Amino acid sequence: MLLSSIVCLTLTISAIVMILASFLAKKTIADREKNSPYECGFDPKNSARLPFSLRFFLIAVIFMIFDVEITLILPIAYILEITNIFSWSLVGTLFIMILLFGLYYEWKEGALEWA
């Protein structure tokens, strides 16, 4: 009984805070200058859609892949204490070898060359 009343009170207070925040956060003054894009005080002359660098995109994708893979590698050190060391060592070594092969392939293909 006490738990359900605490949950109801918490939900009610949260709803009231969210409703108040939505009313107080709205900007009522909207004019042309505030709704236009800001570029160092000048009006934009060209389209905001500029050609996108494919090299930058490839480097960003490679960075994201290695970033995710690091999050997969880090728990291996913790899991080694709990489980079979041989199986996790084999899986970890295979995973790192695949990563190194992919890095070598990207380096050989020139995807890491910026210029």
N, CA, C and O atoms as a printed pandas DataFrame, in Angstrom:
     atom_number atom_name residue_name chain_id  residue_number  x_coord  y_coord  z_coord
0              1         N          MET        A               1    0.825   -1.187    0.000
1              2        CA          MET        A               1    0.000    0.000    0.000
2              3         C          MET        A               1    0.869    1.250    0.000
3              4         O          MET        A               1    0.631    2.191   -0.757
4              5         N          LEU        A               2    1.875    1.241    0.859
5              6        CA          LEU        A               2    2.759    2.401    0.941
6              7         C          LEU        A               2    3.567    2.572   -0.340
7              8         O          LEU        A               2    3.785    3.694   -0.798
8              9         N          LEU        A               3    4.012    1.448   -0.920
9             10        CA          LEU        A               3    4.792    1.504   -2.149
10            11         C          LEU        A               3    3.982    2.064   -3.313
11            12         O          LEU        A               3    4.492    2.862   -4.100
12            13         N          SER        A               4    2.725    1.651   -3.424
13            14        CA          SER        A               4    1.893    2.157   -4.526
14            15         C          SER        A               4    1.606    3.646   -4.371
15            16         O          SER        A               4    1.520    4.359   -5.371
16            17         N          SER        A               5    1.458    4.128   -3.146
17            18        CA          SER        A               5    1.220    5.565   -2.957
18            19         C          SER        A               5    2.482    6.369   -3.271
19            20         O          SER        A               5    2.401    7.477   -3.801
20            21         N          ILE        A               6    3.636    5.811   -2.946
21            22        CA          ILE        A               6    4.894    6.503   -3.275
22            23         C          ILE        A               6    5.084    6.561   -4.788
23            24         O          ILE        A               6    5.521    7.582   -5.320
24            25         N          VAL        A               7    4.757    5.464   -5.487
25            26        CA          VAL        A               7    4.870    5.434   -6.947
26            27         C          VAL        A               7    3.918    6.442   -7.569
27            28         O          VAL        A               7    4.304    7.165   -8.487
28            29         N          CYS        A               8    2.672    6.505   -7.083
29            30        CA          CYS        A               8    1.698    7.472   -7.606
30            31         C          CYS        A               8    2.157    8.899   -7.357
31            32         O          CYS        A               8    2.040    9.754   -8.235
32            33         N          LEU        A               9    2.677    9.159   -6.170
33            34        CA          LEU        A               9    3.165   10.506   -5.846
34            35         C          LEU        A               9    4.348   10.884   -6.735
35            36         O          LEU        A               9    4.428   12.018   -7.208
36            37         N          THR        A              10    5.258    9.952   -6.962
37            38        CA          THR        A              10    6.412   10.215   -7.820
38            39         C          THR        A              10    5.989   10.482   -9.252
39            40         O          THR        A              10    6.502   11.407   -9.882
40            41         N          LEU        A              11    5.062    9.692   -9.780
41            42        CA          LEU        A              11    4.575    9.906  -11.141
42            43         C          LEU        A              11    3.837   11.237  -11.270
43            44         O          LEU        A              11    3.973   11.927  -12.280
44            45         N          THR        A              12    3.059   11.598  -10.253
45            46        CA          THR        A              12    2.332   12.867  -10.286
46            47         C          THR        A              12    3.291   14.048  -10.273
47            48         O          THR        A              12    3.139   14.981  -11.060
48            49         N          ILE        A              13    4.268   14.013   -9.394
49            50        CA          ILE        A              13    5.249   15.105   -9.327
50            51         C          ILE        A              13    6.039   15.187  -10.624
51            52         O          ILE        A              13    6.304   16.286  -11.110
52            53         N          SER        A              14    6.419   14.052  -11.195
53            54        CA          SER        A              14    7.159   14.050  -12.462
54            55         C          SER        A              14    6.324   14.645  -13.584
55            56         O          SER        A              14    6.829   15.424  -14.393
56            57         N          ALA        A              15    5.041   14.278  -13.637
57            58        CA          ALA        A              15    4.165   14.818  -14.682
58            59         C          ALA        A              15    3.999   16.318  -14.530
59            60         O          ALA        A              15    4.017   17.043  -15.525
60            61         N          ILE        A              16    3.839   16.796  -13.308
61            62        CA          ILE        A              16    3.689   18.237  -13.071
62            63         C          ILE        A              16    4.947   18.989  -13.479
63            64         O          ILE        A              16    4.862   20.050  -14.097
64            65         N          VAL        A              17    6.113   18.452  -13.140
65            66        CA          VAL        A              17    7.370   19.102  -13.509
66            67         C          VAL        A              17    7.544   19.139  -15.023
67            68         O          VAL        A              17    7.985   20.153  -15.564
68            69         N          MET        A              18    7.205   18.044  -15.720
69            70        CA          MET        A              18    7.332   18.021  -17.182
70            71         C          MET        A              18    6.369   19.003  -17.838
71            72         O          MET        A              18    6.739   19.673  -18.802
72            73         N          ILE        A              19    5.150   19.101  -17.337
73            74        CA          ILE        A              19    4.184   20.039  -17.915
74            75         C          ILE        A              19    4.628   21.476  -17.674
75            76         O          ILE        A              19    4.555   22.306  -18.580
76            77         N          LEU        A              20    5.084   21.775  -16.471
77            78        CA          LEU        A              20    5.585   23.131  -16.190
78            79         C          LEU        A              20    6.798   23.468  -17.045
79            80         O          LEU        A              20    6.914   24.587  -17.544
80            81         N          ALA        A              21    7.690   22.520  -17.216
81            82        CA          ALA        A              21    8.882   22.766  -18.032
82            83         C          ALA        A              21    8.513   23.022  -19.481
83            84         O          ALA        A              21    9.121   23.872  -20.131
84            85         N          SER        A              22    7.526   22.301  -20.000
85            86        CA          SER        A              22    7.137   22.525  -21.396
86            87         C          SER        A              22    6.490   23.894  -21.585
87            88         O          SER        A              22    6.672   24.522  -22.628
88            89         N          PHE        A              23    5.741   24.362  -20.593
89            90        CA          PHE        A              23    5.140   25.694  -20.712
90            91         C          PHE        A              23    6.167   26.806  -20.535
91            92         O          PHE        A              23    6.124   27.812  -21.244
92            93         N          LEU        A              24    7.076   26.630  -19.604
93            94        CA          LEU        A              24    8.059   27.678  -19.319
94            95         C          LEU        A              24    9.174   27.737  -20.352
95            96         O          LEU        A              24    9.787   28.790  -20.523
96            97         N          ALA        A              25    9.454   26.637  -21.046
97            98        CA          ALA        A              25   10.575   26.591  -21.978
98            99         C          ALA        A              25   10.216   27.122  -23.354
99           100         O          ALA        A              25   11.113   27.360  -24.162
100          101         N          LYS        A              26    8.943   27.315  -23.649
101          102        CA          LYS        A              26    8.560   27.766  -24.981
102          103         C          LYS        A              26    8.895   29.236  -25.158
103          104         O          LYS        A              26    8.626   30.065  -24.287
104          105         N          LYS        A              27    9.480   29.537  -26.292
105          106        CA          LYS        A              27    9.797   30.916  -26.625
106          107         C          LYS        A              27    8.619   31.488  -27.399
107          108         O          LYS        A              27    8.225   30.956  -28.437
108          109         N          THR        A              28    8.080   32.545  -26.898
109          110        CA          THR        A              28    6.898   33.113  -27.552
110          111         C          THR        A              28    7.272   34.154  -28.590
111          112         O          THR        A              28    6.479   34.449  -29.483
112          113         N          ILE        A              29    8.471   34.717  -28.486
113          114        CA          ILE        A              29    8.887   35.734  -29.440
114          115         C          ILE        A              29    9.633   35.046  -30.571
115          116         O          ILE        A              29   10.730   34.524  -30.373
116          117         N          ALA        A              30    9.033   35.046  -31.761
117          118        CA          ALA        A              30    9.666   34.439  -32.920
118          119         C          ALA        A              30    9.645   35.458  -34.059
119          120         O          ALA        A              30    8.575   35.847  -34.528
120          121         N          ASP        A              31   10.800   35.880  -34.491
121          122        CA          ASP        A              31   10.861   36.803  -35.618
122          123         C          ASP        A              31   11.760   36.221  -36.702
123          124         O          ASP        A              31   12.324   35.139  -36.536
124          125         N          ARG        A              32   11.887   36.927  -37.785
125          126        CA          ARG        A              32   12.641   36.440  -38.936
126          127         C          ARG        A              32   14.109   36.216  -38.608
127          128         O          ARG        A              32   14.703   35.233  -39.051
128          129         N          GLU        A              33   14.692   37.115  -37.842
129          130        CA          GLU        A              33   16.125   37.018  -37.531
130          131         C          GLU        A              33   16.436   35.832  -36.630
131          132         O          GLU        A              33   17.459   35.170  -36.800
132          133         N          LYS        A              34   15.564   35.567  -35.681
133          134        CA          LYS        A              34   15.826   34.462  -34.764
134          135         C          LYS        A              34   15.575   33.110  -35.416
135          136         O          LYS        A              34   16.162   32.111  -35.001
136          137         N          ASN        A              35   14.718   33.059  -36.423
137          138        CA          ASN        A              35   14.435   31.797  -37.099
138          139         C          ASN        A              35   15.382   31.525  -38.258
139          140         O          ASN        A              35   15.377   30.418  -38.796
140          141         N          SER        A              36   16.188   32.493  -38.656
141          142        CA          SER        A              36   17.113   32.291  -39.771
142          143         C          SER        A              36   18.421   31.685  -39.269
143          144         O          SER        A              36   18.784   31.873  -38.108
144          145         N          PRO        A              37   19.130   30.962  -40.132
145          146        CA          PRO        A              37   20.416   30.393  -39.709
146          147         C          PRO        A              37   21.447   31.488  -39.492
147          148         O          PRO        A              37   21.426   32.517  -40.167
148          149         N          TYR        A              38   22.342   31.260  -38.554
149          150        CA          TYR        A              38   23.344   32.250  -38.201
150          151         C          TYR        A              38   24.698   31.812  -38.739
151          152         O          TYR        A              38   25.184   30.727  -38.422
152          153         N          GLU        A              39   25.295   32.661  -39.547
153          154        CA          GLU        A              39   26.624   32.385  -40.084
154          155         C          GLU        A              39   27.508   33.604  -39.857
155          156         O          GLU        A              39   27.696   34.417  -40.762
156          157         N          CYS        A              40   28.032   33.728  -38.687
157          158        CA          CYS        A              40   28.963   34.801  -38.320
158          159         C          CYS        A              40   28.373   36.184  -38.613
159          160         O          CYS        A              40   29.100   37.096  -39.005
160          161         N          GLY        A              41   27.091   36.337  -38.428
161          162        CA          GLY        A              41   26.468   37.625  -38.619
162          163         C          GLY        A              41   26.058   37.929  -40.042
163          164         O          GLY        A              41   25.448   38.969  -40.289
164          165         N          PHE        A              42   26.373   37.053  -40.993
165          166        CA          PHE        A              42   26.029   37.283  -42.397
166          167         C          PHE        A              42   24.838   36.406  -42.778
167          168         O          PHE        A              42   24.638   35.330  -42.214
168          169         N          ASP        A              43   24.062   36.875  -43.729
169          170        CA          ASP        A              43   22.982   36.055  -44.261
170          171         C          ASP        A              43   23.589   34.941  -45.105
171          172         O          ASP        A              43   24.551   35.180  -45.835
172          173         N          PRO        A              44   23.053   33.746  -45.021
173          174        CA          PRO        A              44   23.603   32.655  -45.835
174          175         C          PRO        A              44   23.346   32.924  -47.314
175          176         O          PRO        A              44   22.232   33.266  -47.711
176          177         N          LYS        A              45   24.400   32.764  -48.126
177          178        CA          LYS        A              45   24.288   33.016  -49.563
178          179         C          LYS        A              45   24.160   31.736  -50.358
179          180         O          LYS        A              45   23.530   31.716  -51.416
180          181         N          ASN        A              46   24.750   30.676  -49.860
181          182        CA          ASN        A              46   24.729   29.404  -50.567
182          183         C          ASN        A              46   23.866   28.411  -49.812
183          184         O          ASN        A              46   23.421   28.672  -48.695
184          185         N          SER        A              47   23.642   27.289  -50.433
185          186        CA          SER        A              47   22.887   26.224  -49.795
186          187         C          SER        A              47   23.689   25.640  -48.639
187          188         O          SER        A              47   24.919   25.620  -48.669
188          189         N          ALA        A              48   22.992   25.177  -47.647
189          190        CA          ALA        A              48   23.665   24.541  -46.510
190          191         C          ALA        A              48   24.143   23.142  -46.865
191          192         O          ALA        A              48   24.922   22.549  -46.119
192          193         N          ARG        A              49   23.697   22.619  -47.968
193          194        CA          ARG        A              49   24.095   21.287  -48.420
194          195         C          ARG        A              49   25.386   21.380  -49.217
195          196         O          ARG        A              49   25.361   21.615  -50.425
196          197         N          LEU        A              50   26.498   21.198  -48.552
197          198        CA          LEU        A              50   27.798   21.223  -49.205
198          199         C          LEU        A              50   28.205   19.794  -49.574
199          200         O          LEU        A              50   27.720   18.841  -48.965
200          201         N          PRO        A              51   29.080   19.637  -50.552
201          202        CA          PRO        A              51   29.545   18.279  -50.886
202          203         C          PRO        A              51   30.217   17.637  -49.666
203          204         O          PRO        A              51   31.022   18.264  -48.977
204          205         N          PHE        A              52   29.870   16.389  -49.426
205          206        CA          PHE        A              52   30.389   15.683  -48.260
206          207         C          PHE        A              52   31.623   14.891  -48.643
207          208         O          PHE        A              52   31.653   14.226  -49.678
208          209         N          SER        A              53   32.630   14.969  -47.809
209          210        CA          SER        A              53   33.886   14.266  -48.068
210          211         C          SER        A              53   33.724   12.774  -47.787
211          212         O          SER        A              53   33.443   12.378  -46.656
212          213         N          LEU        A              54   33.900   11.957  -48.813
213          214        CA          LEU        A              54   33.787   10.518  -48.644
214          215         C          LEU        A              54   34.933    9.975  -47.790
215          216         O          LEU        A              54   34.753    9.012  -47.044
216          217         N          ARG        A              55   36.095   10.584  -47.898
217          218        CA          ARG        A              55   37.241   10.156  -47.075
218          219         C          ARG        A              55   36.931   10.339  -45.593
219          220         O          ARG        A              55   37.207    9.461  -44.775
220          221         N          PHE        A              56   36.352   11.497  -45.257
221          222        CA          PHE        A              56   35.995   11.756  -43.863
222          223         C          PHE        A              56   34.973   10.736  -43.376
223          224         O          PHE        A              56   35.070   10.247  -42.250
224          225         N          PHE        A              57   34.002   10.416  -44.214
225          226        CA          PHE        A              57   32.983    9.430  -43.846
226          227         C          PHE        A              57   33.616    8.065  -43.601
227          228         O          PHE        A              57   33.269    7.397  -42.627
228          229         N          LEU        A              58   34.535    7.638  -44.463
229          230        CA          LEU        A              58   35.181    6.332  -44.283
230          231         C          LEU        A              58   36.008    6.287  -42.998
231          232         O          LEU        A              58   35.990    5.288  -42.278
232          233         N          ILE        A              59   36.729    7.366  -42.714
233          234        CA          ILE        A              59   37.517    7.418  -41.472
234          235         C          ILE        A              59   36.580    7.370  -40.269
235          236         O          ILE        A              59   36.875    6.698  -39.281
236          237         N          ALA        A              60   35.453    8.080  -40.345
237          238        CA          ALA        A              60   34.498    8.077  -39.235
238          239         C          ALA        A              60   33.897    6.691  -39.031
239          240         O          ALA        A              60   33.713    6.264  -37.891
240          241         N          VAL        A              61   33.591    5.986  -40.108
241          242        CA          VAL        A              61   33.033    4.637  -39.993
242          243         C          VAL        A              61   34.067    3.691  -39.400
243          244         O          VAL        A              61   33.736    2.872  -38.543
244          245         N          ILE        A              62   35.309    3.794  -39.846
245          246        CA          ILE        A              62   36.370    2.942  -39.291
246          247         C          ILE        A              62   36.549    3.228  -37.802
247          248         O          ILE        A              62   36.722    2.306  -37.005
248          249         N          PHE        A              63   36.506    4.507  -37.432
249          250        CA          PHE        A              63   36.623    4.867  -36.016
250          251         C          PHE        A              63   35.477    4.259  -35.213
251          252         O          PHE        A              63   35.703    3.718  -34.131
252          253         N          MET        A              64   34.264    4.341  -35.723
253          254        CA          MET        A              64   33.114    3.795  -35.001
254          255         C          MET        A              64   33.216    2.274  -34.868
255          256         O          MET        A              64   32.873    1.715  -33.827
256          257         N          ILE        A              65   33.685    1.614  -35.916
257          258        CA          ILE        A              65   33.833    0.159  -35.848
258          259         C          ILE        A              65   34.838   -0.220  -34.765
259          260         O          ILE        A              65   34.571   -1.113  -33.960
260          261         N          PHE        A              66   35.983    0.444  -34.735
261          262        CA          PHE        A              66   36.990    0.113  -33.729
262          263         C          PHE        A              66   36.538    0.535  -32.332
263          264         O          PHE        A              66   36.917   -0.097  -31.346
264          265         N          ASP        A              67   35.742    1.585  -32.236
265          266        CA          ASP        A              67   35.221    2.004  -30.944
266          267         C          ASP        A              67   34.273    0.945  -30.379
267          268         O          ASP        A              67   34.341    0.621  -29.193
268          269         N          VAL        A              68   33.405    0.416  -31.208
269          270        CA          VAL        A              68   32.483   -0.634  -30.763
270          271         C          VAL        A              68   33.258   -1.908  -30.431
271          272         O          VAL        A              68   32.930   -2.604  -29.469
272          273         N          GLU        A              69   34.266   -2.208  -31.208
273          274        CA          GLU        A              69   35.032   -3.418  -30.951
274          275         C          GLU        A              69   35.819   -3.331  -29.647
275          276         O          GLU        A              69   36.020   -4.345  -28.978
276          277         N          ILE        A              70   36.259   -2.151  -29.284
277          278        CA          ILE        A              70   36.942   -2.002  -27.996
278          279         C          ILE        A              70   35.976   -2.288  -26.859
279          280         O          ILE        A              70   36.357   -2.890  -25.855
280          281         N          THR        A              71   34.724   -1.859  -27.009
281          282        CA          THR        A              71   33.746   -2.166  -25.963
282          283         C          THR        A              71   33.448   -3.656  -25.894
283          284         O          THR        A              71   32.993   -4.145  -24.859
284          285         N          LEU        A              72   33.694   -4.381  -26.966
285          286        CA          LEU        A              72   33.526   -5.829  -26.924
286          287         C          LEU        A              72   34.760   -6.526  -26.367
287          288         O          LEU        A              72   34.649   -7.613  -25.799
288          289         N          ILE        A              73   35.933   -5.918  -26.520
289          290        CA          ILE        A              73   37.171   -6.532  -26.036
290          291         C          ILE        A              73   37.350   -6.329  -24.523
291          292         O          ILE        A              73   37.844   -7.225  -23.839
292          293         N          LEU        A              74   36.961   -5.187  -24.006
293          294        CA          LEU        A              74   37.216   -4.884  -22.596
294          295         C          LEU        A              74   36.615   -5.893  -21.614
295          296         O          LEU        A              74   37.283   -6.228  -20.636
296          297         N          PRO        A              75   35.407   -6.388  -21.818
297          298        CA          PRO        A              75   34.878   -7.363  -20.843
298          299         C          PRO        A              75   35.600   -8.705  -20.847
299          300         O          PRO        A              75   35.421   -9.490  -19.915
300          301         N          ILE        A              76   36.398   -8.991  -21.849
301          302        CA          ILE        A              76   37.093  -10.284  -21.902
302          303         C          ILE        A              76   38.015  -10.442  -20.693
303          304         O          ILE        A              76   38.128  -11.541  -20.151
304          305         N          ALA        A              77   38.667   -9.380  -20.267
305          306        CA          ALA        A              77   39.563   -9.467  -19.111
306          307         C          ALA        A              77   38.787   -9.829  -17.849
307          308         O          ALA        A              77   39.293  -10.573  -17.009
308          309         N          TYR        A              78   37.587   -9.321  -17.704
309          310        CA          TYR        A              78   36.778   -9.637  -16.531
310          311         C          TYR        A              78   36.212  -11.060  -16.604
311          312         O          TYR        A              78   36.151  -11.758  -15.592
312          313         N          ILE        A              79   35.806  -11.479  -17.783
313          314        CA          ILE        A              79   35.195  -12.796  -17.966
314          315         C          ILE        A              79   36.222  -13.911  -17.811
315          316         O          ILE        A              79   35.860  -15.026  -17.435
316          317         N          LEU        A              80   37.491  -13.639  -18.091
317          318        CA          LEU        A              80   38.530  -14.665  -17.976
318          319         C          LEU        A              80   38.622  -15.231  -16.563
319          320         O          LEU        A              80   38.972  -16.399  -16.392
320          321         N          GLU        A              81   38.314  -14.425  -15.547
321          322        CA          GLU        A              81   38.378  -14.904  -14.167
322          323         C          GLU        A              81   37.239  -15.867  -13.841
323          324         O          GLU        A              81   37.371  -16.707  -12.951
324          325         N          ILE        A              82   36.137  -15.750  -14.549
325          326        CA          ILE        A              82   34.937  -16.519  -14.214
326          327         C          ILE        A              82   34.824  -17.803  -15.029
327          328         O          ILE        A              82   34.388  -18.829  -14.506
328          329         N          THR        A              83   35.210  -17.759  -16.303
329          330        CA          THR        A              83   34.955  -18.891  -17.200
330          331         C          THR        A              83   36.239  -19.622  -17.567
331          332         O          THR        A              83   37.300  -19.391  -16.987
332          333         N          ASN        A              84   36.112  -20.502  -18.540
333          334        CA          ASN        A              84   37.235  -21.297  -19.029
334          335         C          ASN        A              84   38.237  -20.375  -19.734
335          336         O          ASN        A              84   37.891  -19.693  -20.699
336          337         N          ILE        A              85   39.439  -20.361  -19.258
337          338        CA          ILE        A              85   40.456  -19.446  -19.782
338          339         C          ILE        A              85   40.807  -19.793  -21.225
339          340         O          ILE        A              85   41.001  -18.892  -22.041
340          341         N          PHE        A              86   40.892  -21.069  -21.550
341          342        CA          PHE        A              86   41.296  -21.472  -22.895
342          343         C          PHE        A              86   40.289  -21.002  -23.946
343          344         O          PHE        A              86   40.677  -20.441  -24.970
344          345         N          SER        A              87   39.007  -21.228  -23.695
345          346        CA          SER        A              87   38.003  -20.865  -24.703
346          347         C          SER        A              87   37.950  -19.347  -24.908
347          348         O          SER        A              87   37.884  -18.880  -26.045
348          349         N          TRP        A              88   37.980  -18.583  -23.826
349          350        CA          TRP        A              88   37.916  -17.126  -23.982
350          351         C          TRP        A              88   39.213  -16.568  -24.552
351          352         O          TRP        A              88   39.187  -15.565  -25.266
352          353         N          SER        A              89   40.337  -17.192  -24.254
353          354        CA          SER        A              89   41.591  -16.753  -24.873
354          355         C          SER        A              89   41.563  -17.000  -26.369
355          356         O          SER        A              89   42.022  -16.168  -27.152
356          357         N          LEU        A              90   41.021  -18.146  -26.768
357          358        CA          LEU        A              90   40.904  -18.453  -28.184
358          359         C          LEU        A              90   39.967  -17.469  -28.882
359          360         O          LEU        A              90   40.287  -16.966  -29.958
360          361         N          VAL        A              91   38.818  -17.195  -28.278
361          362        CA          VAL        A              91   37.859  -16.253  -28.863
362          363         C          VAL        A              91   38.456  -14.845  -28.922
363          364         O          VAL        A              91   38.326  -14.157  -29.934
364          365         N          GLY        A              92   39.106  -14.420  -27.844
365          366        CA          GLY        A              92   39.718  -13.086  -27.816
366          367         C          GLY        A              92   40.823  -12.940  -28.841
367          368         O          GLY        A              92   40.924  -11.913  -29.512
368          369         N          THR        A              93   41.655  -13.967  -28.963
369          370        CA          THR        A              93   42.741  -13.925  -29.948
370          371         C          THR        A              93   42.191  -13.900  -31.366
371          372         O          THR        A              93   42.682  -13.149  -32.208
372          373         N          LEU        A              94   41.173  -14.718  -31.638
373          374        CA          LEU        A              94   40.558  -14.724  -32.958
374          375         C          LEU        A              94   39.924  -13.361  -33.279
375          376         O          LEU        A              94   40.049  -12.859  -34.396
376          377         N          PHE        A              95   39.255  -12.781  -32.302
377          378        CA          PHE        A              95   38.633  -11.468  -32.483
378          379         C          PHE        A              95   39.674  -10.395  -32.793
379          380         O          PHE        A              95   39.481   -9.587  -33.702
380          381         N          ILE        A              96   40.761  -10.384  -32.051
381          382        CA          ILE        A              96   41.828   -9.397  -32.279
382          383         C          ILE        A              96   42.509   -9.642  -33.622
383          384         O          ILE        A              96   42.876   -8.687  -34.305
384          385         N          MET        A              97   42.684  -10.905  -34.013
385          386        CA          MET        A              97   43.287  -11.199  -35.317
386          387         C          MET        A              97   42.400  -10.699  -36.462
387          388         O          MET        A              97   42.905  -10.171  -37.453
388          389         N          ILE        A              98   41.085  -10.864  -36.327
389          390        CA          ILE        A              98   40.178  -10.346  -37.350
390          391         C          ILE        A              98   40.274   -8.822  -37.421
391          392         O          ILE        A              98   40.272   -8.247  -38.509
392          393         N          LEU        A              99   40.357   -8.178  -36.270
393          394        CA          LEU        A              99   40.513   -6.719  -36.244
394          395         C          LEU        A              99   41.811   -6.286  -36.912
395          396         O          LEU        A              99   41.824   -5.344  -37.705
396          397         N          LEU        A             100   42.890   -6.967  -36.594
397          398        CA          LEU        A             100   44.178   -6.603  -37.187
398          399         C          LEU        A             100   44.194   -6.860  -38.688
399          400         O          LEU        A             100   44.787   -6.087  -39.439
400          401         N          PHE        A             101   43.549   -7.939  -39.135
401          402        CA          PHE        A             101   43.456   -8.208  -40.565
402          403         C          PHE        A             101   42.656   -7.108  -41.269
403          404         O          PHE        A             101   43.037   -6.651  -42.347
404          405         N          GLY        A             102   41.548   -6.688  -40.656
405          406        CA          GLY        A             102   40.747   -5.602  -41.230
406          407         C          GLY        A             102   41.514   -4.295  -41.284
407          408         O          GLY        A             102   41.418   -3.553  -42.262
408          409         N          LEU        A             103   42.281   -4.008  -40.227
409          410        CA          LEU        A             103   43.092   -2.789  -40.212
410          411         C          LEU        A             103   44.173   -2.846  -41.287
411          412         O          LEU        A             103   44.415   -1.855  -41.977
412          413         N          TYR        A             104   44.821   -3.994  -41.430
413          414        CA          TYR        A             104   45.844   -4.151  -42.470
414          415         C          TYR        A             104   45.232   -3.974  -43.855
415          416         O          TYR        A             104   45.824   -3.325  -44.718
416          417         N          TYR        A             105   44.045   -4.550  -44.073
417          418        CA          TYR        A             105   43.377   -4.425  -45.365
418          419         C          TYR        A             105   43.034   -2.965  -45.670
419          420         O          TYR        A             105   43.241   -2.500  -46.790
420          421         N          GLU        A             106   42.508   -2.241  -44.671
421          422        CA          GLU        A             106   42.190   -0.825  -44.873
422          423         C          GLU        A             106   43.453   -0.014  -45.156
423          424         O          GLU        A             106   43.442    0.898  -45.983
424          425         N          TRP        A             107   44.541   -0.354  -44.464
425          426        CA          TRP        A             107   45.800    0.359  -44.668
426          427         C          TRP        A             107   46.338    0.071  -46.068
427          428         O          TRP        A             107   46.812    0.979  -46.751
428          429         N          LYS        A             108   46.264   -1.200  -46.499
429          430        CA          LYS        A             108   46.760   -1.586  -47.816
430          431         C          LYS        A             108   45.942   -0.935  -48.934
431          432         O          LYS        A             108   46.501   -0.538  -49.957
432          433         N          GLU        A             109   44.623   -0.822  -48.746
433          434        CA          GLU        A             109   43.755   -0.216  -49.759
434          435         C          GLU        A             109   43.871    1.307  -49.796
435          436         O          GLU        A             109   43.378    1.941  -50.729
436          437         N          GLY        A             110   44.519    1.899  -48.790
437          438        CA          GLY        A             110   44.715    3.343  -48.772
438          439         C          GLY        A             110   43.564    4.115  -48.163
439          440         O          GLY        A             110   43.480    5.330  -48.343
440          441         N          ALA        A             111   42.677    3.446  -47.450
441          442        CA          ALA        A             111   41.542    4.134  -46.832
442          443         C          ALA        A             111   41.970    5.004  -45.662
443          444         O          ALA        A             111   41.237    5.908  -45.262
444          445         N          LEU        A             112   43.140    4.744  -45.113
445          446        CA          LEU        A             112   43.619    5.540  -43.989
446          447         C          LEU        A             112   44.457    6.735  -44.433
447          448         O          LEU        A             112   44.860    7.545  -43.598
448          449         N          GLU        A             113   44.725    6.858  -45.719
449          450        CA          GLU        A             113   45.478    7.987  -46.265
450          451         C          GLU        A             113   44.531    9.185  -46.379
451          452         O          GLU        A             113   43.495    9.084  -47.036
452          453         N          TRP        A             114   44.859   10.283  -45.768
453          454        CA          TRP        A             114   43.986   11.441  -45.795
454          455         C          TRP        A             114   44.238   12.299  -47.043
455          456         O          TRP        A             114   43.286   12.820  -47.625
456          457         N          ALA        A             115   45.458   12.451  -47.451
457          458        CA          ALA        A             115   45.772   13.357  -48.567
458          459         C          ALA        A             115   45.506   12.746  -49.909
459          460         O          ALA        A             115   45.724   13.390  -50.935
